[in-house]
Tab-separated table of C-alpha atoms in Angstrom:
chain	number	residue	atom	x	y	z
W	1	MET	CA	18.605	140.780	-136.493
W	2	PRO	CA	16.834	144.332	-135.271
W	3	ALA	CA	14.014	145.028	-137.113
W	4	SER	CA	14.720	148.649	-137.796
W	5	ARG	CA	17.763	147.050	-140.639
W	6	PHE	CA	14.451	146.473	-142.855
W	7	THR	CA	12.149	149.566	-141.837
W	8	PRO	CA	10.255	150.941	-145.116
W	9	GLU	CA	11.774	154.736	-146.370
W	10	PRO	CA	9.241	156.794	-146.049
W	11	GLN	CA	6.598	157.354	-149.351
W	12	PRO	CA	6.001	160.548	-151.010
W	13	GLY	CA	3.543	162.221	-152.197
W	14	LEU	CA	2.807	161.265	-155.416
W	15	PRO	CA	2.591	164.042	-157.590
W	16	PHE	CA	0.176	165.191	-159.303
W	17	ASP	CA	-2.727	162.553	-157.804
W	18	ASP	CA	-0.620	159.962	-160.191
W	19	ASP	CA	-2.592	157.347	-160.775
W	20	ARG	CA	-0.973	154.822	-162.613
W	21	VAL	CA	1.098	151.938	-162.268
W	22	HIS	CA	4.432	151.406	-163.513
W	23	GLU	CA	7.078	148.972	-164.454
W	24	GLU	CA	10.274	149.073	-161.970
W	25	CYS	CA	13.132	148.668	-164.107
W	26	ALA	CA	14.192	147.746	-167.753
W	27	VAL	CA	17.868	146.122	-168.596
W	28	PHE	CA	20.254	146.363	-171.581
W	29	GLY	CA	23.497	144.613	-172.632
W	30	ILE	CA	25.862	144.120	-175.772
W	31	HIS	CA	29.054	142.605	-177.100
W	32	GLY	CA	31.206	142.717	-179.116
W	33	HIS	CA	31.317	146.549	-180.050
W	34	PRO	CA	33.925	148.458	-179.421
W	35	ASP	CA	31.336	151.576	-178.653
W	36	ALA	CA	29.496	149.656	-176.603
W	37	ALA	CA	28.763	152.372	-174.221
W	38	ALA	CA	27.239	154.555	-176.375
W	39	HIS	CA	24.780	151.721	-177.747
W	40	ALA	CA	23.778	151.610	-174.513
W	41	ALA	CA	22.383	154.769	-173.918
W	42	LEU	CA	20.704	154.460	-177.137
W	43	GLY	CA	18.823	151.229	-176.239
W	44	LEU	CA	17.936	152.851	-172.441
W	45	HIS	CA	17.113	156.176	-174.243
W	46	ALA	CA	14.317	154.210	-175.910
W	47	LEU	CA	13.560	152.111	-172.943
W	48	GLN	CA	13.115	155.279	-171.353
W	49	HIS	CA	9.204	154.750	-170.180
W	50	ARG	CA	10.288	151.993	-168.412
W	51	GLY	CA	12.065	153.924	-165.321
W	52	GLN	CA	12.513	157.229	-165.430
W	53	GLU	CA	14.091	158.042	-162.023
W	54	ALA	CA	18.469	156.806	-162.205
W	55	SER	CA	20.249	154.408	-165.237
W	56	GLY	CA	23.802	153.734	-165.231
W	57	ILE	CA	26.071	151.852	-167.326
W	58	VAL	CA	29.381	149.568	-167.176
W	59	THR	CA	31.626	148.446	-169.569
W	60	PHE	CA	34.818	146.517	-169.634
W	61	ASP	CA	37.801	147.377	-171.887
W	62	GLY	CA	39.568	144.087	-171.703
W	63	GLN	CA	41.342	145.219	-169.394
W	64	ARG	CA	38.749	147.253	-165.978
W	65	PHE	CA	35.449	147.793	-165.745
W	66	ASN	CA	33.921	151.755	-166.088
W	67	ALA	CA	30.790	152.742	-164.667
W	68	HIS	CA	28.489	155.643	-164.256
W	69	ARG	CA	25.244	155.616	-162.593
W	70	GLU	CA	23.249	158.814	-162.146
W	71	LEU	CA	19.589	160.290	-160.660
W	72	GLY	CA	18.286	161.390	-163.365
W	73	LEU	CA	17.184	160.473	-167.904
W	74	VAL	CA	19.219	159.308	-169.763
W	75	GLY	CA	19.800	161.860	-172.065
W	76	ASP	CA	20.761	164.028	-169.641
W	77	ILE	CA	23.436	161.462	-167.543
W	78	PHE	CA	24.477	159.998	-170.620
W	79	SER	CA	24.969	163.183	-172.901
W	80	SER	CA	28.240	164.331	-171.997
W	81	GLU	CA	31.518	163.495	-173.641
W	82	ALA	CA	33.378	163.200	-170.425
W	83	VAL	CA	30.649	160.527	-168.922
W	84	MET	CA	31.193	158.824	-172.456
W	85	SER	CA	34.731	159.462	-172.558
W	86	ARG	CA	35.175	156.799	-169.422
W	87	LEU	CA	32.611	154.693	-170.581
W	88	VAL	CA	35.323	152.294	-173.011
W	89	GLY	CA	35.000	148.981	-174.266
W	90	HIS	CA	33.306	146.475	-176.639
W	91	ALA	CA	30.870	145.737	-173.471
W	92	ALA	CA	28.367	146.849	-171.517
W	93	ILE	CA	25.160	146.598	-169.543
W	94	GLY	CA	22.835	149.306	-168.353
W	95	HIS	CA	19.339	150.184	-166.559
W	96	ASN	CA	17.177	152.516	-166.145
W	97	ARG	CA	15.110	152.378	-162.850
W	98	TYR	CA	11.440	153.243	-161.001
W	99	SER	CA	12.064	154.120	-158.302
W	100	THR	CA	8.221	152.761	-156.451
W	101	THR	CA	9.143	153.613	-152.805
W	102	GLY	CA	10.685	156.662	-150.864
W	103	ASP	CA	13.863	158.604	-151.915
W	104	THR	CA	15.909	157.037	-155.439
W	105	LEU	CA	19.186	156.720	-153.913
W	106	LEU	CA	22.321	156.355	-155.622
W	107	ARG	CA	23.524	153.310	-153.707
W	108	ASN	CA	20.788	151.606	-155.524
W	109	VAL	CA	21.076	152.867	-158.725
W	110	GLN	CA	22.287	150.038	-160.737
W	111	PRO	CA	23.724	147.951	-162.449
W	112	LEU	CA	25.556	146.495	-159.387
W	113	PHE	CA	29.443	146.382	-159.424
W	114	ALA	CA	31.138	143.708	-156.978
W	115	ASP	CA	34.995	142.475	-156.860
W	116	LEU	CA	34.295	137.751	-156.763
W	117	SER	CA	36.783	135.869	-156.374
W	118	LEU	CA	36.525	134.578	-159.745
W	119	GLY	CA	36.594	138.611	-161.040
W	120	GLY	CA	34.218	141.369	-161.552
W	121	PHE	CA	31.046	141.640	-161.876
W	122	ALA	CA	28.486	143.472	-162.847
W	123	LEU	CA	24.656	142.515	-162.862
W	124	ALA	CA	21.031	144.452	-163.387
W	125	HIS	CA	17.856	143.129	-162.697
W	126	ASN	CA	14.298	143.941	-164.116
W	127	GLY	CA	11.196	142.578	-161.808
W	128	ASN	CA	10.523	141.568	-157.964
W	129	LEU	CA	12.519	138.280	-155.996
W	130	THR	CA	9.671	137.055	-153.609
W	131	ASN	CA	12.032	135.937	-151.038
W	132	ALA	CA	14.697	138.916	-150.913
W	133	THR	CA	13.927	139.065	-147.424
W	134	THR	CA	14.150	135.835	-146.235
W	135	LEU	CA	16.929	135.346	-149.045
W	136	ARG	CA	19.092	139.247	-146.791
W	137	ARG	CA	18.147	137.937	-143.732
W	138	GLU	CA	20.017	134.377	-143.792
W	139	LEU	CA	23.192	136.549	-145.738
W	140	VAL	CA	23.528	138.782	-143.252
W	141	THR	CA	22.888	136.250	-140.229
W	142	ARG	CA	25.198	134.333	-142.420
W	143	GLY	CA	28.156	137.951	-142.540
W	144	ALA	CA	27.036	139.813	-145.628
W	145	ILE	CA	27.102	143.558	-145.306
W	146	PHE	CA	24.678	144.809	-148.031
W	147	GLN	CA	25.497	148.473	-148.964
W	148	SER	CA	21.488	148.922	-150.811
W	149	THR	CA	18.225	148.129	-150.188
W	150	SER	CA	17.338	146.811	-153.569
W	151	ASP	CA	16.761	143.295	-153.953
W	152	THR	CA	19.014	143.127	-156.590
W	153	GLU	CA	22.402	143.144	-154.231
W	154	VAL	CA	20.484	139.709	-153.451
W	155	PHE	CA	21.972	138.073	-156.433
W	156	ILE	CA	25.139	139.646	-155.789
W	157	HIS	CA	25.919	137.991	-152.487
W	158	LEU	CA	24.391	134.567	-153.728
W	159	ILE	CA	26.562	134.273	-156.029
W	160	ALA	CA	29.676	135.113	-154.412
W	161	THR	CA	28.757	132.400	-152.097
W	162	SER	CA	27.742	129.848	-154.355
W	163	ALA	CA	29.653	126.753	-155.003
W	164	GLY	CA	31.504	126.709	-158.308
W	165	SER	CA	34.349	126.932	-160.716
W	166	ASN	CA	33.143	129.524	-162.757
W	167	LEU	CA	30.931	132.444	-161.955
W	168	ILE	CA	28.603	131.151	-164.805
W	169	ASP	CA	28.184	128.014	-162.396
W	170	ARG	CA	28.198	130.362	-159.403
W	171	MET	CA	24.852	132.109	-161.259
W	172	LEU	CA	22.839	128.738	-161.875
W	173	GLY	CA	23.339	127.797	-157.709
W	174	ALA	CA	22.650	131.028	-157.186
W	175	LEU	CA	19.452	130.607	-159.078
W	176	ALA	CA	18.282	128.189	-158.151
W	177	LEU	CA	17.368	129.528	-154.731
W	178	VAL	CA	15.742	132.771	-156.056
W	179	GLU	CA	11.579	133.078	-156.359
W	180	GLY	CA	9.725	135.061	-157.422
W	181	ALA	CA	10.120	137.598	-161.547
W	182	TYR	CA	13.752	138.912	-163.171
W	183	SER	CA	15.072	139.105	-165.935
W	184	LEU	CA	18.740	139.145	-165.870
W	185	VAL	CA	22.086	140.833	-167.047
W	186	ALA	CA	25.192	140.443	-166.165
W	187	MET	CA	28.773	140.998	-167.115
W	188	THR	CA	31.517	139.361	-166.745
W	189	ASP	CA	36.125	140.469	-167.995
W	190	ASP	CA	35.208	137.482	-170.857
W	191	ALA	CA	31.139	137.573	-171.202
W	192	VAL	CA	27.855	139.564	-170.603
W	193	ILE	CA	24.825	137.194	-169.728
W	194	GLY	CA	21.218	137.031	-170.466
W	195	VAL	CA	18.971	134.963	-168.279
W	196	ARG	CA	14.890	135.286	-168.179
W	197	ASP	CA	12.975	132.916	-164.843
W	198	PRO	CA	11.530	129.803	-165.407
W	199	LEU	CA	7.955	130.928	-166.062
W	200	GLY	CA	9.291	134.433	-168.167
W	201	VAL	CA	6.793	136.835	-166.022
W	202	ARG	CA	9.716	139.387	-167.048
W	203	PRO	CA	10.479	140.273	-170.742
W	204	LEU	CA	13.460	139.652	-171.553
W	205	VAL	CA	14.929	140.040	-176.434
W	206	LEU	CA	18.014	138.958	-177.613
W	207	GLY	CA	19.509	141.070	-180.771
W	208	ARG	CA	22.743	141.169	-182.818
W	209	LEU	CA	24.668	144.664	-184.331
W	210	GLY	CA	26.874	143.582	-187.203
W	211	ASP	CA	29.296	141.367	-185.214
W	212	ALA	CA	27.478	142.511	-181.804
W	213	TRP	CA	25.072	141.092	-179.918
W	214	LEU	CA	22.437	142.407	-177.944
W	215	PHE	CA	20.256	141.851	-174.895
W	216	ALA	CA	17.145	144.520	-174.202
W	217	SER	CA	13.608	144.515	-172.393
W	218	GLU	CA	11.489	145.277	-175.288
W	219	THR	CA	13.253	145.646	-179.074
W	220	CYS	CA	11.956	148.767	-178.862
W	221	ALA	CA	15.308	149.419	-177.695
W	222	PHE	CA	17.617	148.085	-180.852
W	223	ASP	CA	14.854	149.695	-183.600
W	224	ILE	CA	16.769	152.971	-182.035
W	225	MET	CA	20.108	151.628	-183.892
W	226	GLY	CA	19.514	149.672	-186.591
W	227	ALA	CA	20.104	146.411	-184.848
W	228	GLU	CA	18.657	142.570	-186.252
W	229	PHE	CA	15.657	141.023	-183.113
W	230	VAL	CA	16.944	137.353	-183.756
W	231	ARG	CA	14.507	135.928	-180.458
W	232	ASP	CA	13.054	136.191	-177.237
W	233	VAL	CA	15.333	134.886	-174.378
W	234	ASP	CA	12.460	131.797	-173.551
W	235	PRO	CA	11.663	130.995	-169.721
W	236	GLY	CA	14.137	129.666	-167.596
W	237	GLU	CA	16.748	129.944	-170.303
W	238	MET	CA	20.010	131.781	-170.230
W	239	VAL	CA	21.811	132.641	-172.910
W	240	VAL	CA	25.992	133.583	-173.269
W	241	LEU	CA	27.252	136.247	-175.240
W	242	GLY	CA	31.547	136.223	-175.508
W	243	GLN	CA	33.224	134.317	-178.242
W	244	GLY	CA	31.130	133.111	-181.146
W	245	GLU	CA	27.614	132.671	-181.304
W	246	PRO	CA	25.179	133.064	-178.258
W	247	ARG	CA	25.803	130.138	-176.138
W	248	SER	CA	22.339	128.750	-175.106
W	249	ILE	CA	22.118	126.696	-170.987
W	250	ARG	CA	18.233	125.684	-169.516
W	251	VAL	CA	18.275	126.865	-166.117
W	252	THR	CA	14.779	125.015	-165.403
W	253	SER	CA	13.269	122.164	-167.421
W	254	GLY	CA	9.915	123.038	-166.771
W	255	ASN	CA	7.539	124.591	-170.023
W	256	ARG	CA	5.139	126.515	-167.765
W	257	GLN	CA	5.235	129.718	-169.353
W	258	ARG	CA	3.247	132.776	-167.279
W	259	PHE	CA	4.050	136.026	-169.202
W	260	CYS	CA	2.473	139.379	-166.851
W	261	VAL	CA	0.104	140.168	-169.969
W	262	PHE	CA	0.011	144.125	-168.337
W	263	GLU	CA	3.151	143.781	-170.709
W	264	TYR	CA	1.184	144.135	-173.400
W	265	ILE	CA	-2.258	146.140	-171.577
W	266	TYR	CA	-0.025	148.987	-170.918
W	267	PHE	CA	3.821	149.176	-170.010
W	268	ALA	CA	6.018	147.950	-173.267
W	269	ARG	CA	5.682	150.234	-176.067
W	270	PRO	CA	3.164	150.131	-178.696
W	271	ASP	CA	6.064	150.046	-181.356
W	272	SER	CA	7.990	146.470	-179.609
W	273	VAL	CA	7.274	142.727	-181.152
W	274	ILE	CA	7.166	140.705	-177.075
W	275	GLU	CA	6.871	136.680	-177.600
W	276	GLY	CA	5.613	137.314	-180.697
W	277	THR	CA	3.273	139.682	-180.948
W	278	SER	CA	3.192	143.310	-181.943
W	279	VAL	CA	2.259	145.087	-178.515
W	280	TYR	CA	0.204	147.848	-180.654
W	281	GLU	CA	-2.120	145.527	-182.572
W	282	ALA	CA	-2.825	143.595	-179.215
W	283	ARG	CA	-3.753	146.870	-177.804
W	284	LYS	CA	-6.448	147.453	-180.536
W	285	ALA	CA	-7.382	143.696	-180.629
W	286	ILE	CA	-8.466	144.424	-176.434
W	287	GLY	CA	-10.208	147.359	-178.049
W	288	ARG	CA	-11.942	145.381	-180.317
W	289	GLU	CA	-12.706	142.801	-178.564
W	290	LEU	CA	-14.114	145.577	-175.175
W	291	ALA	CA	-16.156	146.920	-178.120
W	292	ARG	CA	-17.997	143.386	-178.556
W	293	GLU	CA	-18.357	143.351	-175.290
W	294	SER	CA	-20.382	146.154	-174.324
W	295	LEU	CA	-21.072	148.796	-176.948
W	296	PRO	CA	-23.238	151.592	-175.910
W	297	GLU	CA	-25.250	154.089	-177.266
W	298	ALA	CA	-22.883	156.687	-178.997
W	299	ASP	CA	-21.445	159.115	-180.894
W	300	LEU	CA	-17.675	159.810	-180.100
W	301	VAL	CA	-14.630	156.978	-179.278
W	302	VAL	CA	-11.968	159.154	-177.157
W	303	PRO	CA	-9.142	158.346	-176.111
W	304	VAL	CA	-7.411	158.724	-172.480
W	305	PRO	CA	-4.142	159.895	-174.222
W	306	ASP	CA	-1.655	158.225	-174.214
W	307	SER	CA	-1.893	155.000	-173.484
W	308	GLY	CA	-5.148	153.778	-174.177
W	309	VAL	CA	-4.804	155.169	-177.740
W	310	PRO	CA	-4.125	151.901	-179.370
W	311	ALA	CA	-7.296	150.965	-177.268
W	312	ALA	CA	-9.928	152.917	-178.110
W	313	LEU	CA	-8.202	153.028	-181.942
W	314	GLY	CA	-9.680	149.428	-182.038
W	315	PHE	CA	-12.887	150.028	-180.784
W	316	ALA	CA	-13.871	153.485	-182.834
W	317	GLU	CA	-13.291	150.053	-185.754
W	318	GLU	CA	-15.555	147.299	-183.998
W	319	SER	CA	-17.717	149.808	-183.309
W	320	LYS	CA	-17.938	152.354	-186.396
W	321	LEU	CA	-18.289	154.982	-183.975
W	322	PRO	CA	-16.592	158.278	-185.275
W	323	PHE	CA	-12.302	158.154	-183.477
W	324	ASP	CA	-11.726	161.850	-182.549
W	325	LEU	CA	-8.849	163.416	-179.548
W	326	GLY	CA	-11.042	164.490	-177.082
W	327	ILE	CA	-8.262	165.105	-174.608
W	328	ILE	CA	-4.881	166.402	-175.557
W	329	ARG	CA	-2.172	165.409	-173.122
W	330	ASN	CA	0.842	167.953	-172.034
W	331	HIS	CA	4.076	165.865	-171.861
W	332	TYR	CA	6.398	168.366	-170.384
W	333	VAL	CA	5.039	167.920	-166.898
W	334	GLY	CA	7.076	165.396	-164.802
W	335	ARG	CA	7.450	164.097	-161.645
W	336	THR	CA	10.298	166.419	-161.320
W	337	PHE	CA	7.914	169.780	-161.956
W	338	ILE	CA	7.350	171.730	-159.416
W	339	GLU	CA	7.636	170.903	-155.445
W	340	PRO	CA	3.050	171.093	-155.761
W	341	GLY	CA	1.180	173.919	-153.486
W	342	GLN	CA	-2.246	172.452	-152.327
W	343	GLU	CA	-3.228	175.108	-154.456
W	344	ILE	CA	-1.596	173.788	-157.398
W	345	ARG	CA	-2.326	170.087	-156.603
W	346	ASN	CA	-6.055	171.158	-156.672
W	347	LEU	CA	-5.291	171.379	-160.384
W	348	GLY	CA	-5.434	167.591	-160.414
W	349	VAL	CA	-5.255	166.730	-164.281
W	350	LYS	CA	-5.119	169.675	-165.896
W	351	LEU	CA	-2.101	169.568	-164.844
W	352	LYS	CA	-1.587	166.944	-167.547
W	353	HIS	CA	-4.760	166.455	-170.000
W	354	ASN	CA	-6.716	169.289	-171.291
W	355	ALA	CA	-10.530	168.922	-172.704
W	356	ASN	CA	-10.478	169.285	-176.525
W	357	ARG	CA	-13.850	171.281	-176.113
W	358	PRO	CA	-15.375	171.744	-179.775
W	359	MET	CA	-15.348	167.814	-180.269
W	360	LEU	CA	-16.197	166.985	-176.983
W	361	GLU	CA	-19.456	169.549	-176.732
W	362	GLY	CA	-23.222	168.380	-176.854
W	363	LYS	CA	-21.686	164.525	-177.791
W	364	ARG	CA	-22.233	160.876	-176.158
W	365	VAL	CA	-18.631	160.649	-175.712
W	366	VAL	CA	-17.033	156.783	-174.650
W	367	LEU	CA	-13.870	157.370	-172.774
W	368	VAL	CA	-11.684	154.649	-173.581
W	369	ASP	CA	-8.579	153.783	-171.158
W	370	ASP	CA	-5.926	151.096	-170.215
W	371	SER	CA	-7.220	150.931	-166.564
W	372	ILE	CA	-8.023	152.281	-163.533
W	373	VAL	CA	-6.071	151.975	-160.041
W	374	ARG	CA	-7.387	154.103	-157.263
W	375	GLY	CA	-9.981	155.964	-159.753
W	376	THR	CA	-8.592	159.863	-158.871
W	377	THR	CA	-7.936	160.484	-162.149
W	378	SER	CA	-10.589	158.962	-164.210
W	379	ARG	CA	-12.943	161.009	-161.833
W	380	LYS	CA	-11.210	163.599	-162.582
W	381	ILE	CA	-11.146	163.070	-166.954
W	382	VAL	CA	-14.668	162.445	-166.121
W	383	GLN	CA	-15.384	165.673	-164.457
W	384	MET	CA	-13.090	167.226	-167.103
W	385	VAL	CA	-15.047	166.233	-169.811
W	386	ARG	CA	-19.074	166.657	-168.589
W	387	ALA	CA	-17.844	170.272	-168.062
W	388	THR	CA	-16.798	170.426	-171.848
W	389	GLY	CA	-20.427	170.067	-171.852
W	390	ALA	CA	-20.656	166.133	-172.448
W	391	THR	CA	-24.470	165.252	-172.915
W	392	GLU	CA	-23.116	161.591	-171.998
W	393	VAL	CA	-19.603	159.588	-170.665
W	394	HIS	CA	-19.449	156.258	-171.009
W	395	MET	CA	-15.956	154.775	-169.374
W	396	ARG	CA	-15.055	151.529	-171.091
W	397	ILE	CA	-11.567	149.859	-169.449
W	398	ALA	CA	-9.558	147.848	-171.796
W	399	SER	CA	-8.038	145.756	-168.804
W	400	PRO	CA	-10.164	143.706	-166.121
W	401	PRO	CA	-10.473	145.278	-162.554
W	402	ILE	CA	-7.284	145.158	-160.655
W	403	THR	CA	-7.922	143.902	-157.520
W	404	ASP	CA	-4.559	142.873	-156.342
W	405	PRO	CA	-1.041	144.295	-155.801
W	406	CYS	CA	1.691	142.639	-157.978
W	407	PHE	CA	4.512	141.344	-156.508
W	408	TYR	CA	6.839	140.191	-159.237
W	409	GLY	CA	8.420	144.235	-159.861
W	410	VAL	CA	4.934	146.059	-160.756
W	411	ASP	CA	4.065	149.573	-158.420
W	412	THR	CA	1.067	149.236	-157.257
W	413	PRO	CA	-0.492	149.769	-154.857
W	414	GLU	CA	-1.875	147.560	-151.959
W	415	ARG	CA	-5.258	145.713	-152.130
W	416	GLY	CA	-6.954	148.577	-149.780
W	417	GLN	CA	-6.074	151.110	-152.484
W	418	LEU	CA	-7.203	149.294	-155.570
W	419	LEU	CA	-10.628	150.881	-156.501
W	420	ALA	CA	-12.056	147.663	-157.898
W	421	ALA	CA	-11.271	145.835	-154.450
W	422	GLN	CA	-13.052	148.339	-152.940
W	423	MET	CA	-16.388	148.406	-154.857
W	424	SER	CA	-18.507	146.897	-157.345
W	425	VAL	CA	-18.919	147.543	-160.946
W	426	GLU	CA	-22.157	149.191	-160.135
W	427	GLU	CA	-20.113	151.116	-157.478
W	428	ILE	CA	-16.959	152.179	-159.070
W	429	ALA	CA	-18.841	154.022	-162.276
W	430	ARG	CA	-21.388	155.530	-159.365
W	431	HIS	CA	-17.752	156.976	-157.763
W	432	LEU	CA	-16.568	158.012	-161.243
W	433	ASP	CA	-19.840	159.834	-162.292
W	434	VAL	CA	-20.027	158.065	-165.692
W	435	ASP	CA	-23.467	156.886	-167.375
W	436	SER	CA	-21.381	153.772	-168.042
W	437	LEU	CA	-18.979	151.654	-167.136
W	438	ALA	CA	-17.336	148.269	-168.326
W	439	PHE	CA	-14.253	146.839	-167.743
W	440	ILE	CA	-13.299	144.383	-170.882
W	441	SER	CA	-14.136	140.659	-169.713
W	442	MET	CA	-10.635	137.980	-167.789
W	443	ASP	CA	-11.944	135.859	-171.196
W	444	GLY	CA	-12.493	137.761	-172.871
W	445	LEU	CA	-9.283	139.561	-172.596
W	446	TYR	CA	-7.369	135.948	-174.007
W	447	ARG	CA	-9.348	135.549	-176.588
W	448	ALA	CA	-7.838	138.927	-178.094
W	449	MET	CA	-4.378	137.500	-176.682
W	450	GLY	CA	-5.314	134.277	-179.683
W	451	ARG	CA	-4.756	132.718	-175.959
W	452	PRO	CA	-7.334	130.035	-174.205
W	453	GLY	CA	-9.503	131.282	-171.175
W	454	ARG	CA	-8.192	130.436	-168.059
W	455	ASP	CA	-11.468	128.083	-167.541
W	456	SER	CA	-8.408	125.885	-169.973
W	457	GLY	CA	-6.521	125.223	-167.026
W	458	GLN	CA	-3.616	126.511	-168.063
W	459	PRO	CA	-3.861	130.530	-167.786
W	460	ALA	CA	-1.015	131.610	-170.521
W	461	PHE	CA	-0.254	134.860	-168.489
W	462	CYS	CA	0.503	136.303	-165.282
W	463	ASP	CA	-2.686	137.976	-164.314
W	464	ALA	CA	-2.515	138.072	-160.640
W	465	CYS	CA	-3.492	141.787	-160.779
W	466	PHE	CA	-6.940	141.374	-161.705
W	467	THR	CA	-6.915	137.374	-160.623
W	468	GLY	CA	-5.027	137.143	-157.091
W	469	ASP	CA	-3.740	134.035	-158.337
W	470	TYR	CA	-0.051	134.341	-158.420
W	471	PRO	CA	2.291	131.789	-160.156
W	472	THR	CA	5.226	131.682	-157.784
W	473	ARG	CA	5.415	131.662	-154.101
W	474	LEU	CA	5.040	134.394	-152.049
W	475	THR	CA	7.728	133.801	-149.289
W	476	ASP	CA	8.015	136.389	-148.077
W	477	ARG	CA	5.019	137.336	-147.334
W	478	GLU	CA	3.743	133.924	-145.665
W	479	ASN	CA	6.040	134.198	-143.119
W	480	PRO	CA	5.374	136.084	-140.054
W	481	ASN	CA	8.763	136.908	-139.650
W	482	SER	CA	10.089	137.894	-143.091
W	483	PRO	CA	7.333	139.422	-144.209
W	484	GLN	CA	6.504	141.739	-147.923
W	485	LEU	CA	5.300	144.587	-147.736
W	486	SER	CA	3.651	145.916	-150.509
W	487	LEU	CA	5.400	148.086	-153.084
W	488	LEU	CA	4.329	151.384	-152.291
W	489	SER	CA	5.908	150.130	-148.341
W	490	GLU	CA	8.547	148.646	-148.483
W	491	LEU	CA	11.998	148.518	-149.629
W	492	LYS	CA	13.643	150.297	-152.373
W	493	ARG	CA	13.974	148.030	-155.373
W	494	ALA	CA	15.420	147.402	-158.322
């Protein structure tokens, strides 16, 4: 097929030197509630941090599927009575999307819906298939017609062409063909289905609200509506919500697990509990371990808000140094603030952060942040803190150096744009103009999480962004005839 079919859409400039990695999306599902759509909207609102560019909900009312998908934030999309009045039904699934490349297009907004031979089928996906391009080429060769550039649509076509007398059997057949990381919520005319990849890289949790059952990417989605967290969906497990109690189906027999450790470091909301661990407590534990590993002589611990706050609290507790908000964040600057000209762009980090001069002037400051990606924001924050009159600036990072891109549903640059892949720690320190710099060690990260280190022979987490140790095949990247480009230069994904 012509190579132009897979030509990447152009990458727009990152607004205001955005220097974070981003989770691509969130999923939510509910079955057995007369007001399913309203609860789905609440759940997606709680999961807004996982995707801010588009959102969608599909419901089933016993007769037909109803859908609304739109670009924008959950609160703007689903606050309209005209929209919500159309989303009737006792079952619903929803999705928040973070677009990693190009313009966000409505055709890529999930959940996706298709009329299959066995009935209607809606699907939402968090993650990334590492053989999506290979599978897509094969499907197109066999006559499939794609309407989006999302790898989620690959699932739809695989399910449509799988053998099986029902949609669950067809889903199992499709899952046997895919590689990578995924948490799925799907809806048929009699069930809502949740599935997690065999290694459990991406999160998915099960909850209950009265007689209704729910899926969500994180437990904070249950808290907003007063639902009860029941358990995590196991790696390689399919859970079917229909009549009565949830039904569990084992998709794979393996017992390995490689949960994304960056969920604890940065992605998940601090008030969520994932895999039995409080995200907030995990971040504080990482901060405590970081202080034990590398404590400079200093007067004050200052977090880089907001993601650095829990780790900085842990660092301050362990070090016995005072904690203060030496940097204040403006929460009202988003991706659509303005189309910045060069003069505005030169203001850089001050659009989002401002130094709290009375707290910093004349102090030896420890800045604690969750990670360094390109280093552009870190460099400007250091300059800003020095400009207040801080006498020393020491930076401590609550993750190991990010040296490798992610191919499992996380927006990261190519290796050549990752600062730690190009420079040593000493070189990064000089580049950032800090008096000292330290990252938590890999062993320290595992200790903070209460897990055996990587030298135990069986890593508990996916930590490929720090180690290059990818837990699955990267088929599209390995195949020269079907290259998987980085998540900043490839097809738009779910």
